[in-house]
Amino acid sequence: MRILVTGGAGFIGSHLIDRLMEANHEVLCLDNFFTGHKRNIQHWFGNPRFELIRHDITEEIRLEVDQIYHLACPASPVHYQYNPVKTSKTNFLGTLHMLGLAKRIQARFLLASTSEVYGDPDVHPQTEDYRGNVNTIGIRSCYDEGKRVAETLAFDYHRQNGVDIRVARIFNTYGPRMQENDGRVVSNFVVQALQGNPLTVYGDGSQTRSFCYASDLVEGLMRLMNGDSQGPINLGNPDEYTILELAQTIQKMINPDAEVQFKPLPQDDPRRRKPDITRAKTALGWSPTVPLEIGLQKTIDDFRARLSAATPSAPAPSAVS
Ligand code: NAD
Ligand code: UDP
């Protein structure tokens, strides 16, 4: 098949492209390189089945493909809050353009939505029928509401135009190729511990998250795309940790002498998050397989190699397998 991956030079997109290329598909990687990097995909340069398109999805584009994995959108709060109007545009206009493309060429369309559509959840763990508790005017809204309208667009294109859609609600995912300055919690703690800096825990660290390793997530995305269930389907690892527990685990694995420094909790930071993955288990036969400490070790090894490589021509960061 010919498959388009928007946001393909980013963290999750590049791992997905690895799997699609390994399965002998033709892959079009589309990215504006806001948070993505050529180094994540450069190992496919020169392969005749791989094509790289520098494009911003807030502009229209015409392509011919069978499937579209729509991942283009900055995912870290630091990056999506850098230019919040652009984040809303990427989610609304960008998703509109990609759905318009899917409609025109009759391609199957998968939206990478997020657990953020549940906001600061009153229901725990979160099931897909929970409608969420989202602030419409806060600093996370450009992303949270942006993804909510992206889901709305997907379902309306389906109802109105018969577009064949799939919607994944992705929970916190981590692994090799996260940027050193990504700003999300796993990459922050790992880089801080490796560099001998204090681990910055926001608030008292009692808020919880559930962390899914990248290879597990990519497997879930591919099963959703190629299965019969439209979704929305939660994809995440239901093992739940407080942020302080995560800091202590990474501290133990890298540098037991590393300090923990408490910093103010950002506005609207969700108190807890854990997916109910019953639907993914039933509809896709999917559940995560990589335990936190195993995934963290691979992530630590990747960051260690990148941080110790002094030159910009460092080797491509490793794959998740
Ligand atoms: P990422 O920031 O590493 O990747 C996003 C990619 O999209 C980057 O390559 C970036 O350059 C590209 N991009 C951003 N805006 C664009 C635009 N206007 N036009 C073209 N390309 C653009 O993030 P990620 O962690 O790989 O996340 C990928 C997708 O998964 C995102 O849609 C995100 O919302 C979703 N998601 C991720 C997580 C997670 O924990 N990683 C959780 C929930 C949802
Ligand atoms: N966090 C933290 N220290 C950091 C970065 C994040 O304590 O250096 C906290 C953050 O406040 C949140 C959790 O870790 O409670 C997860 O943050 P992240 O940005 O990774 O993802 P999200 O909030 O979108 O789930």
Tab-separated table of N, CA, C and O in Angstrom, residues 123-229:
chain	number	residue	atom	x	y	z
A	123	VAL	N	-13.627	10.746	35.972
A	123	VAL	CA	-13.863	9.309	35.908
A	123	VAL	C	-12.501	8.624	35.834
A	123	VAL	O	-11.628	9.048	35.066
A	124	HIS	N	-12.319	7.577	36.633
A	124	HIS	CA	-10.997	6.943	36.685
A	124	HIS	C	-11.156	5.433	36.806
A	124	HIS	O	-11.902	4.982	37.663
A	125	PRO	N	-10.503	4.616	36.001
A	125	PRO	CA	-9.752	4.983	34.800
A	125	PRO	C	-10.689	5.508	33.713
A	125	PRO	O	-11.917	5.369	33.830
A	126	GLN	N	-10.127	6.098	32.677
A	126	GLN	CA	-10.948	6.740	31.653
A	126	GLN	C	-11.402	5.713	30.609
A	126	GLN	O	-10.587	4.999	30.029
A	127	THR	N	-12.719	5.657	30.408
A	127	THR	CA	-13.302	4.835	29.344
A	127	THR	C	-13.640	5.765	28.175
A	127	THR	O	-13.796	6.970	28.358
A	128	GLU	N	-13.808	5.178	27.001
A	128	GLU	CA	-14.030	6.001	25.808
A	128	GLU	C	-15.345	6.764	25.848
A	128	GLU	O	-15.489	7.779	25.173
A	129	ASP	N	-16.324	6.257	26.629
A	129	ASP	CA	-17.605	6.976	26.645
A	129	ASP	C	-17.610	8.138	27.637
A	129	ASP	O	-18.579	8.908	27.683
A	130	TYR	N	-16.550	8.315	28.411
A	130	TYR	CA	-16.446	9.483	29.290
A	130	TYR	C	-16.208	10.732	28.425
A	130	TYR	O	-15.342	10.745	27.569
A	131	ARG	N	-17.001	11.784	28.664
A	131	ARG	CA	-16.949	12.941	27.758
A	131	ARG	C	-15.958	14.016	28.173
A	131	ARG	O	-15.778	15.002	27.448
A	132	GLY	N	-15.348	13.855	29.329
A	132	GLY	CA	-14.232	14.722	29.647
A	132	GLY	C	-14.569	15.944	30.474
A	132	GLY	O	-15.713	16.353	30.605
A	133	ASN	N	-13.513	16.535	31.010
A	133	ASN	CA	-13.605	17.717	31.870
A	133	ASN	C	-12.495	18.661	31.410
A	133	ASN	O	-11.402	18.673	31.960
A	134	VAL	N	-12.787	19.393	30.334
A	134	VAL	CA	-11.741	20.187	29.669
A	134	VAL	C	-12.039	21.675	29.813
A	134	VAL	O	-13.166	22.121	29.600
A	135	ASN	N	-11.015	22.441	30.172
A	135	ASN	CA	-11.111	23.903	30.218
A	135	ASN	C	-11.041	24.435	28.783
A	135	ASN	O	-10.098	24.143	28.055
A	136	THR	N	-12.031	25.208	28.376
A	136	THR	CA	-12.019	25.713	26.989
A	136	THR	C	-11.094	26.909	26.809
A	136	THR	O	-10.787	27.273	25.670
A	137	ILE	N	-10.670	27.550	27.920
A	137	ILE	CA	-9.933	28.813	27.768
A	137	ILE	C	-8.570	28.795	28.465
A	137	ILE	O	-7.958	29.839	28.650
A	138	GLY	N	-8.087	27.630	28.839
A	138	GLY	CA	-6.814	27.558	29.555
A	138	GLY	C	-5.631	27.398	28.619
A	138	GLY	O	-5.787	27.378	27.393
A	139	ILE	N	-4.437	27.252	29.215
A	139	ILE	CA	-3.221	27.179	28.405
A	139	ILE	C	-3.067	25.828	27.696
A	139	ILE	O	-2.276	25.699	26.779
A	140	ARG	N	-3.822	24.807	28.115
A	140	ARG	CA	-3.765	23.517	27.412
A	140	ARG	C	-4.864	23.402	26.355
A	140	ARG	O	-4.913	22.429	25.611
A	141	SER	N	-5.771	24.389	26.306
A	141	SER	CA	-6.973	24.254	25.479
A	141	SER	C	-6.667	24.164	23.986
A	141	SER	O	-7.379	23.480	23.246
A	142	CYS	N	-5.619	24.869	23.532
A	142	CYS	CA	-5.300	24.825	22.089
A	142	CYS	C	-5.077	23.380	21.647
A	142	CYS	O	-5.446	22.993	20.535
A	143	TYR	N	-4.513	22.586	22.526
A	143	TYR	CA	-4.245	21.178	22.219
A	143	TYR	C	-5.474	20.321	22.524
A	143	TYR	O	-5.953	19.568	21.658
A	144	ASP	N	-6.014	20.469	23.746
A	144	ASP	CA	-7.122	19.607	24.172
A	144	ASP	C	-8.360	19.838	23.296
A	144	ASP	O	-8.959	18.897	22.768
A	145	GLU	N	-8.740	21.111	23.171
A	145	GLU	CA	-9.922	21.419	22.358
A	145	GLU	C	-9.612	21.218	20.880
A	145	GLU	O	-10.498	20.876	20.095
A	146	GLY	N	-8.362	21.452	20.500
A	146	GLY	CA	-7.957	21.204	19.112
A	146	GLY	C	-8.172	19.744	18.737
A	146	GLY	O	-8.720	19.419	17.671
A	147	LYS	N	-7.787	18.836	19.627
A	147	LYS	CA	-7.967	17.404	19.352
A	147	LYS	C	-9.442	17.025	19.420
A	147	LYS	O	-9.897	16.133	18.702
A	148	ARG	N	-10.199	17.704	20.294
A	148	ARG	CA	-11.636	17.400	20.367
A	148	ARG	C	-12.320	17.786	19.061
A	148	ARG	O	-13.131	17.026	18.525
A	149	VAL	N	-11.976	18.966	18.515
A	149	VAL	CA	-12.607	19.351	17.250
A	149	VAL	C	-12.087	18.460	16.115
A	149	VAL	O	-12.832	18.161	15.169
A	150	ALA	N	-10.855	18.000	16.218
A	150	ALA	CA	-10.336	17.076	15.196
A	150	ALA	C	-11.160	15.785	15.192
A	150	ALA	O	-11.510	15.251	14.136
A	151	GLU	N	-11.505	15.288	16.391
A	151	GLU	CA	-12.367	14.092	16.468
A	151	GLU	C	-13.741	14.385	15.866
A	151	GLU	O	-14.303	13.560	15.128
A	152	THR	N	-14.270	15.567	16.188
A	152	THR	CA	-15.588	15.948	15.646
A	152	THR	C	-15.539	15.963	14.121
A	152	THR	O	-16.436	15.432	13.447
A	153	LEU	N	-14.500	16.575	13.573
A	153	LEU	CA	-14.363	16.633	12.115
A	153	LEU	C	-14.299	15.222	11.520
A	153	LEU	O	-14.930	14.939	10.499
A	154	ALA	N	-13.535	14.343	12.156
A	154	ALA	CA	-13.390	12.982	11.629
A	154	ALA	C	-14.761	12.304	11.568
A	154	ALA	O	-15.140	11.726	10.533
A	155	PHE	N	-15.522	12.405	12.653
A	155	PHE	CA	-16.829	11.724	12.666
A	155	PHE	C	-17.828	12.399	11.717
A	155	PHE	O	-18.654	11.724	11.109
A	156	ASP	N	-17.729	13.731	11.574
A	156	ASP	CA	-18.639	14.398	10.622
A	156	ASP	C	-18.262	14.071	9.173
A	156	ASP	O	-19.148	13.895	8.331
A	157	TYR	N	-16.979	13.981	8.867
A	157	TYR	CA	-16.582	13.565	7.506
A	157	TYR	C	-17.044	12.138	7.239
A	157	TYR	O	-17.394	11.787	6.117
A	158	HIS	N	-17.055	11.334	8.293
A	158	HIS	CA	-17.552	9.963	8.121
A	158	HIS	C	-19.055	9.974	7.847
A	158	HIS	O	-19.524	9.389	6.867
A	159	ARG	N	-19.812	10.669	8.715
A	159	ARG	CA	-21.273	10.670	8.561
A	159	ARG	C	-21.707	11.372	7.282
A	159	ARG	O	-22.592	10.926	6.577
A	160	GLN	N	-21.049	12.486	6.962
A	160	GLN	CA	-21.502	13.327	5.845
A	160	GLN	C	-20.964	12.852	4.503
A	160	GLN	O	-21.643	12.949	3.490
A	161	ASN	N	-19.714	12.358	4.511
A	161	ASN	CA	-19.053	12.039	3.245
A	161	ASN	C	-18.593	10.593	3.131
A	161	ASN	O	-17.925	10.231	2.161
A	162	GLY	N	-18.889	9.803	4.141
A	162	GLY	CA	-18.528	8.387	4.077
A	162	GLY	C	-17.039	8.108	4.197
A	162	GLY	O	-16.573	7.024	3.817
A	163	VAL	N	-16.270	9.075	4.742
A	163	VAL	CA	-14.826	8.816	4.902
A	163	VAL	C	-14.635	7.693	5.932
A	163	VAL	O	-15.295	7.678	6.978
A	164	ASP	N	-13.727	6.789	5.590
A	164	ASP	CA	-13.453	5.612	6.419
A	164	ASP	C	-12.448	6.020	7.508
A	164	ASP	O	-11.256	6.158	7.225
A	165	ILE	N	-12.943	6.241	8.727
A	165	ILE	CA	-12.066	6.814	9.766
A	165	ILE	C	-11.734	5.813	10.870
A	165	ILE	O	-12.461	4.848	11.110
A	166	ARG	N	-10.612	6.108	11.535
A	166	ARG	CA	-10.209	5.416	12.754
A	166	ARG	C	-9.736	6.491	13.728
A	166	ARG	O	-9.001	7.393	13.311
A	167	VAL	N	-10.140	6.400	15.000
A	167	VAL	CA	-9.703	7.408	15.969
A	167	VAL	C	-9.047	6.714	17.166
A	167	VAL	O	-9.691	5.911	17.863
A	168	ALA	N	-7.764	7.039	17.380
A	168	ALA	CA	-7.025	6.504	18.531
A	168	ALA	C	-6.883	7.594	19.572
A	168	ALA	O	-6.505	8.723	19.237
A	169	ARG	N	-7.209	7.288	20.827
A	169	ARG	CA	-6.916	8.219	21.921
A	169	ARG	C	-5.657	7.723	22.631
A	169	ARG	O	-5.708	6.760	23.411
A	170	ILE	N	-4.560	8.398	22.309
A	170	ILE	CA	-3.250	7.953	22.777
A	170	ILE	C	-2.955	8.534	24.154
A	170	ILE	O	-3.139	9.726	24.374
A	171	PHE	N	-2.506	7.672	25.068
A	171	PHE	CA	-2.075	8.122	26.401
A	171	PHE	C	-0.553	8.290	26.385
A	171	PHE	O	0.121	7.826	25.468
A	172	ASN	N	-0.012	8.919	27.432
A	172	ASN	CA	1.419	9.281	27.479
A	172	ASN	C	2.316	8.158	26.952
A	172	ASN	O	2.292	7.042	27.490
A	173	THR	N	3.081	8.485	25.938
A	173	THR	CA	3.956	7.518	25.278
A	173	THR	C	5.397	8.027	25.347
A	173	THR	O	5.633	9.231	25.269
A	174	TYR	N	6.343	7.098	25.511
A	174	TYR	CA	7.750	7.500	25.662
A	174	TYR	C	8.623	6.497	24.921
A	174	TYR	O	8.153	5.408	24.540
A	175	GLY	N	9.890	6.865	24.736
A	175	GLY	CA	10.815	5.929	24.103
A	175	GLY	C	11.951	6.665	23.431
A	175	GLY	O	12.056	7.895	23.515
A	176	PRO	N	12.835	5.922	22.739
A	176	PRO	CA	13.941	6.544	22.009
A	176	PRO	C	13.422	7.570	20.997
A	176	PRO	O	12.293	7.442	20.505
A	177	ARG	N	14.243	8.537	20.700
A	177	ARG	CA	13.974	9.611	19.725
A	177	ARG	C	13.160	10.761	20.278
A	177	ARG	O	12.853	11.687	19.550
A	178	MET	N	12.754	10.714	21.561
A	178	MET	CA	12.160	11.943	22.114
A	178	MET	C	13.280	12.991	22.101
A	178	MET	O	14.454	12.666	22.282
A	179	GLN	N	12.890	14.240	21.884
A	179	GLN	CA	13.914	15.285	21.842
A	179	GLN	C	14.469	15.562	23.236
A	179	GLN	O	13.729	15.463	24.216
A	180	GLU	N	15.741	15.964	23.282
A	180	GLU	CA	16.343	16.310	24.582
A	180	GLU	C	15.605	17.486	25.225
A	180	GLU	O	15.481	17.574	26.429
A	181	ASN	N	15.124	18.412	24.395
A	181	ASN	CA	14.413	19.587	24.931
A	181	ASN	C	12.900	19.425	24.780
A	181	ASN	O	12.177	20.404	24.745
A	182	ASP	N	12.433	18.180	24.701
A	182	ASP	CA	11.021	17.918	24.449
A	182	ASP	C	10.121	18.525	25.535
A	182	ASP	O	9.038	19.010	25.250
A	183	GLY	N	10.579	18.461	26.778
A	183	GLY	CA	9.815	19.086	27.863
A	183	GLY	C	8.838	18.146	28.538
A	183	GLY	O	8.268	18.483	29.574
A	184	ARG	N	8.609	16.942	27.945
A	184	ARG	CA	7.713	16.003	28.618
A	184	ARG	C	8.470	15.303	29.741
A	184	ARG	O	9.693	15.312	29.790
A	185	VAL	N	7.703	14.659	30.618
A	185	VAL	CA	8.292	14.277	31.901
A	185	VAL	C	9.386	13.210	31.769
A	185	VAL	O	10.426	13.315	32.417
A	186	VAL	N	9.175	12.188	30.930
A	186	VAL	CA	10.176	11.113	30.866
A	186	VAL	C	11.489	11.661	30.314
A	186	VAL	O	12.566	11.450	30.901
A	187	SER	N	11.411	12.398	29.206
A	187	SER	CA	12.650	12.926	28.616
A	187	SER	C	13.304	13.927	29.565
A	187	SER	O	14.528	13.934	29.724
A	188	ASN	N	12.517	14.772	30.220
A	188	ASN	CA	13.113	15.723	31.176
A	188	ASN	C	13.891	14.993	32.270
A	188	ASN	O	15.056	15.293	32.524
A	189	PHE	N	13.248	14.015	32.922
A	189	PHE	CA	13.895	13.329	34.047
A	189	PHE	C	15.149	12.574	33.586
A	189	PHE	O	16.181	12.591	34.256
A	190	VAL	N	15.049	11.906	32.433
A	190	VAL	CA	16.204	11.120	31.961
A	190	VAL	C	17.378	12.049	31.641
A	190	VAL	O	18.510	11.819	32.077
A	191	VAL	N	17.105	13.125	30.915
A	191	VAL	CA	18.186	14.052	30.540
A	191	VAL	C	18.761	14.715	31.795
A	191	VAL	O	19.987	14.829	31.945
A	192	GLN	N	17.885	15.120	32.707
A	192	GLN	CA	18.372	15.757	33.938
A	192	GLN	C	19.273	14.803	34.728
A	192	GLN	O	20.369	15.190	35.163
A	193	ALA	N	18.835	13.548	34.880
A	193	ALA	CA	19.633	12.596	35.665
A	193	ALA	C	20.962	12.305	34.970
A	193	ALA	O	22.008	12.220	35.621
A	194	LEU	N	20.935	12.169	33.628
A	194	LEU	CA	22.181	11.879	32.902
A	194	LEU	C	23.149	13.058	32.975
A	194	LEU	O	24.366	12.874	32.983
A	195	GLN	N	22.618	14.265	33.036
A	195	GLN	CA	23.483	15.451	33.063
A	195	GLN	C	23.839	15.886	34.485
A	195	GLN	O	24.487	16.911	34.678
A	196	GLY	N	23.375	15.120	35.479
A	196	GLY	CA	23.707	15.435	36.868
A	196	GLY	C	22.946	16.628	37.411
A	196	GLY	O	23.358	17.255	38.390
A	197	ASN	N	21.822	16.957	36.784
A	197	ASN	CA	20.984	18.061	37.268
A	197	ASN	C	19.829	17.513	38.113
A	197	ASN	O	19.452	16.347	37.960
A	198	PRO	N	19.240	18.364	38.974
A	198	PRO	CA	18.101	17.886	39.767
A	198	PRO	C	16.908	17.540	38.882
A	198	PRO	O	16.690	18.175	37.845
A	199	LEU	N	16.138	16.525	39.283
A	199	LEU	CA	14.921	16.140	38.558
A	199	LEU	C	13.789	17.077	38.992
A	199	LEU	O	13.490	17.169	40.189
A	200	THR	N	13.205	17.769	38.030
A	200	THR	CA	12.201	18.799	38.340
A	200	THR	C	10.810	18.193	38.430
A	200	THR	O	10.159	17.914	37.416
A	201	VAL	N	10.335	17.969	39.646
A	201	VAL	CA	8.972	17.444	39.850
A	201	VAL	C	8.037	18.635	40.035
A	201	VAL	O	8.258	19.470	40.915
A	202	TYR	N	7.017	18.718	39.186
A	202	TYR	CA	6.067	19.832	39.283
A	202	TYR	C	4.982	19.483	40.307
A	202	TYR	O	4.436	18.374	40.299
A	203	GLY	N	4.675	20.449	41.180
A	203	GLY	CA	3.730	20.194	42.269
A	203	GLY	C	4.384	19.295	43.304
A	203	GLY	O	5.615	19.270	43.435
A	204	ASP	N	3.552	18.495	44.007
A	204	ASP	CA	4.135	17.579	45.006
A	204	ASP	C	4.418	16.202	44.412
A	204	ASP	O	4.857	15.300	45.118
A	205	GLY	N	4.155	16.050	43.117
A	205	GLY	CA	4.459	14.788	42.436
A	205	GLY	C	3.415	13.717	42.670
A	205	GLY	O	3.620	12.552	42.314
A	206	SER	N	2.266	14.083	43.264
A	206	SER	CA	1.237	13.057	43.536
A	206	SER	C	0.326	12.833	42.326
A	206	SER	O	-0.462	11.885	42.310
A	207	GLN	N	0.410	13.720	41.316
A	207	GLN	CA	-0.402	13.502	40.107
A	207	GLN	C	0.093	12.231	39.408
A	207	GLN	O	1.264	11.887	39.513
A	208	THR	N	-0.816	11.541	38.717
A	208	THR	CA	-0.439	10.264	38.114
A	208	THR	C	-0.505	10.314	36.590
A	208	THR	O	-1.240	11.106	36.001
A	209	ARG	N	0.292	9.442	35.978
A	209	ARG	CA	0.234	9.208	34.528
A	209	ARG	C	0.501	7.711	34.304
A	209	ARG	O	1.053	7.022	35.167
A	210	SER	N	0.170	7.244	33.099
A	210	SER	CA	0.378	5.849	32.708
A	210	SER	C	1.217	5.884	31.444
A	210	SER	O	0.829	6.541	30.484
A	211	PHE	N	2.351	5.208	31.439
A	211	PHE	CA	3.334	5.408	30.376
A	211	PHE	C	3.420	4.200	29.452
A	211	PHE	O	3.682	3.073	29.899
A	212	CYS	N	3.238	4.447	28.170
A	212	CYS	CA	3.244	3.380	27.162
A	212	CYS	C	4.510	3.483	26.324
A	212	CYS	O	4.875	4.574	25.856
A	213	TYR	N	5.181	2.369	26.122
A	213	TYR	CA	6.404	2.372	25.311
A	213	TYR	C	6.032	2.473	23.827
A	213	TYR	O	5.009	1.935	23.381
A	214	ALA	N	6.889	3.167	23.066
A	214	ALA	CA	6.566	3.520	21.676
A	214	ALA	C	6.221	2.307	20.801
A	214	ALA	O	5.284	2.368	20.001
A	215	SER	N	6.947	1.196	20.947
A	215	SER	CA	6.681	0.046	20.061
A	215	SER	C	5.293	-0.533	20.327
A	215	SER	O	4.608	-0.977	19.398
A	216	ASP	N	4.864	-0.532	21.597
A	216	ASP	CA	3.513	-1.003	21.915
A	216	ASP	C	2.471	-0.100	21.260
A	216	ASP	O	1.492	-0.570	20.682
A	217	LEU	N	2.698	1.194	21.362
A	217	LEU	CA	1.725	2.153	20.805
A	217	LEU	C	1.612	1.979	19.286
A	217	LEU	O	0.510	1.927	18.736
A	218	VAL	N	2.758	1.857	18.625
A	218	VAL	CA	2.751	1.727	17.158
A	218	VAL	C	2.004	0.458	16.747
A	218	VAL	O	1.223	0.464	15.787
A	219	GLU	N	2.196	-0.614	17.487
A	219	GLU	CA	1.457	-1.851	17.203
A	219	GLU	C	-0.055	-1.602	17.313
A	219	GLU	O	-0.835	-2.041	16.456
A	220	GLY	N	-0.459	-0.875	18.335
A	220	GLY	CA	-1.880	-0.553	18.519
A	220	GLY	C	-2.418	0.301	17.374
A	220	GLY	O	-3.526	0.062	16.877
A	221	LEU	N	-1.640	1.284	16.946
A	221	LEU	CA	-2.080	2.144	15.836
A	221	LEU	C	-2.280	1.326	14.559
A	221	LEU	O	-3.264	1.506	13.837
A	222	MET	N	-1.347	0.420	14.286
A	222	MET	CA	-1.440	-0.375	13.052
A	222	MET	C	-2.624	-1.354	13.117
A	222	MET	O	-3.319	-1.571	12.126
A	223	ARG	N	-2.864	-1.931	14.295
A	223	ARG	CA	-4.032	-2.833	14.427
A	223	ARG	C	-5.332	-2.056	14.240
A	223	ARG	O	-6.279	-2.554	13.642
A	224	LEU	N	-5.373	-0.846	14.791
A	224	LEU	CA	-6.583	-0.031	14.644
A	224	LEU	C	-6.803	0.324	13.174
A	224	LEU	O	-7.903	0.176	12.644
A	225	MET	N	-5.745	0.777	12.515
A	225	MET	CA	-5.864	1.159	11.099
A	225	MET	C	-6.363	-0.011	10.257
A	225	MET	O	-7.196	0.152	9.371
A	226	ASN	N	-5.875	-1.206	10.529
A	226	ASN	CA	-6.173	-2.338	9.652
A	226	ASN	C	-7.312	-3.228	10.154
A	226	ASN	O	-7.643	-4.223	9.519
A	227	GLY	N	-7.914	-2.836	11.283
A	227	GLY	CA	-9.047	-3.594	11.808
A	227	GLY	C	-10.370	-2.983	11.393
A	227	GLY	O	-10.420	-2.047	10.584
A	228	ASP	N	-11.456	-3.517	11.979
A	228	ASP	CA	-12.802	-3.081	11.592
A	228	ASP	C	-13.367	-2.006	12.513
A	228	ASP	O	-14.394	-1.410	12.208
A	229	SER	N	-12.733	-1.805	13.648
A	229	SER	CA	-13.312	-0.885	14.630
A	229	SER	C	-12.889	0.552	14.344
A	229	SER	O	-11.711	0.851	14.164
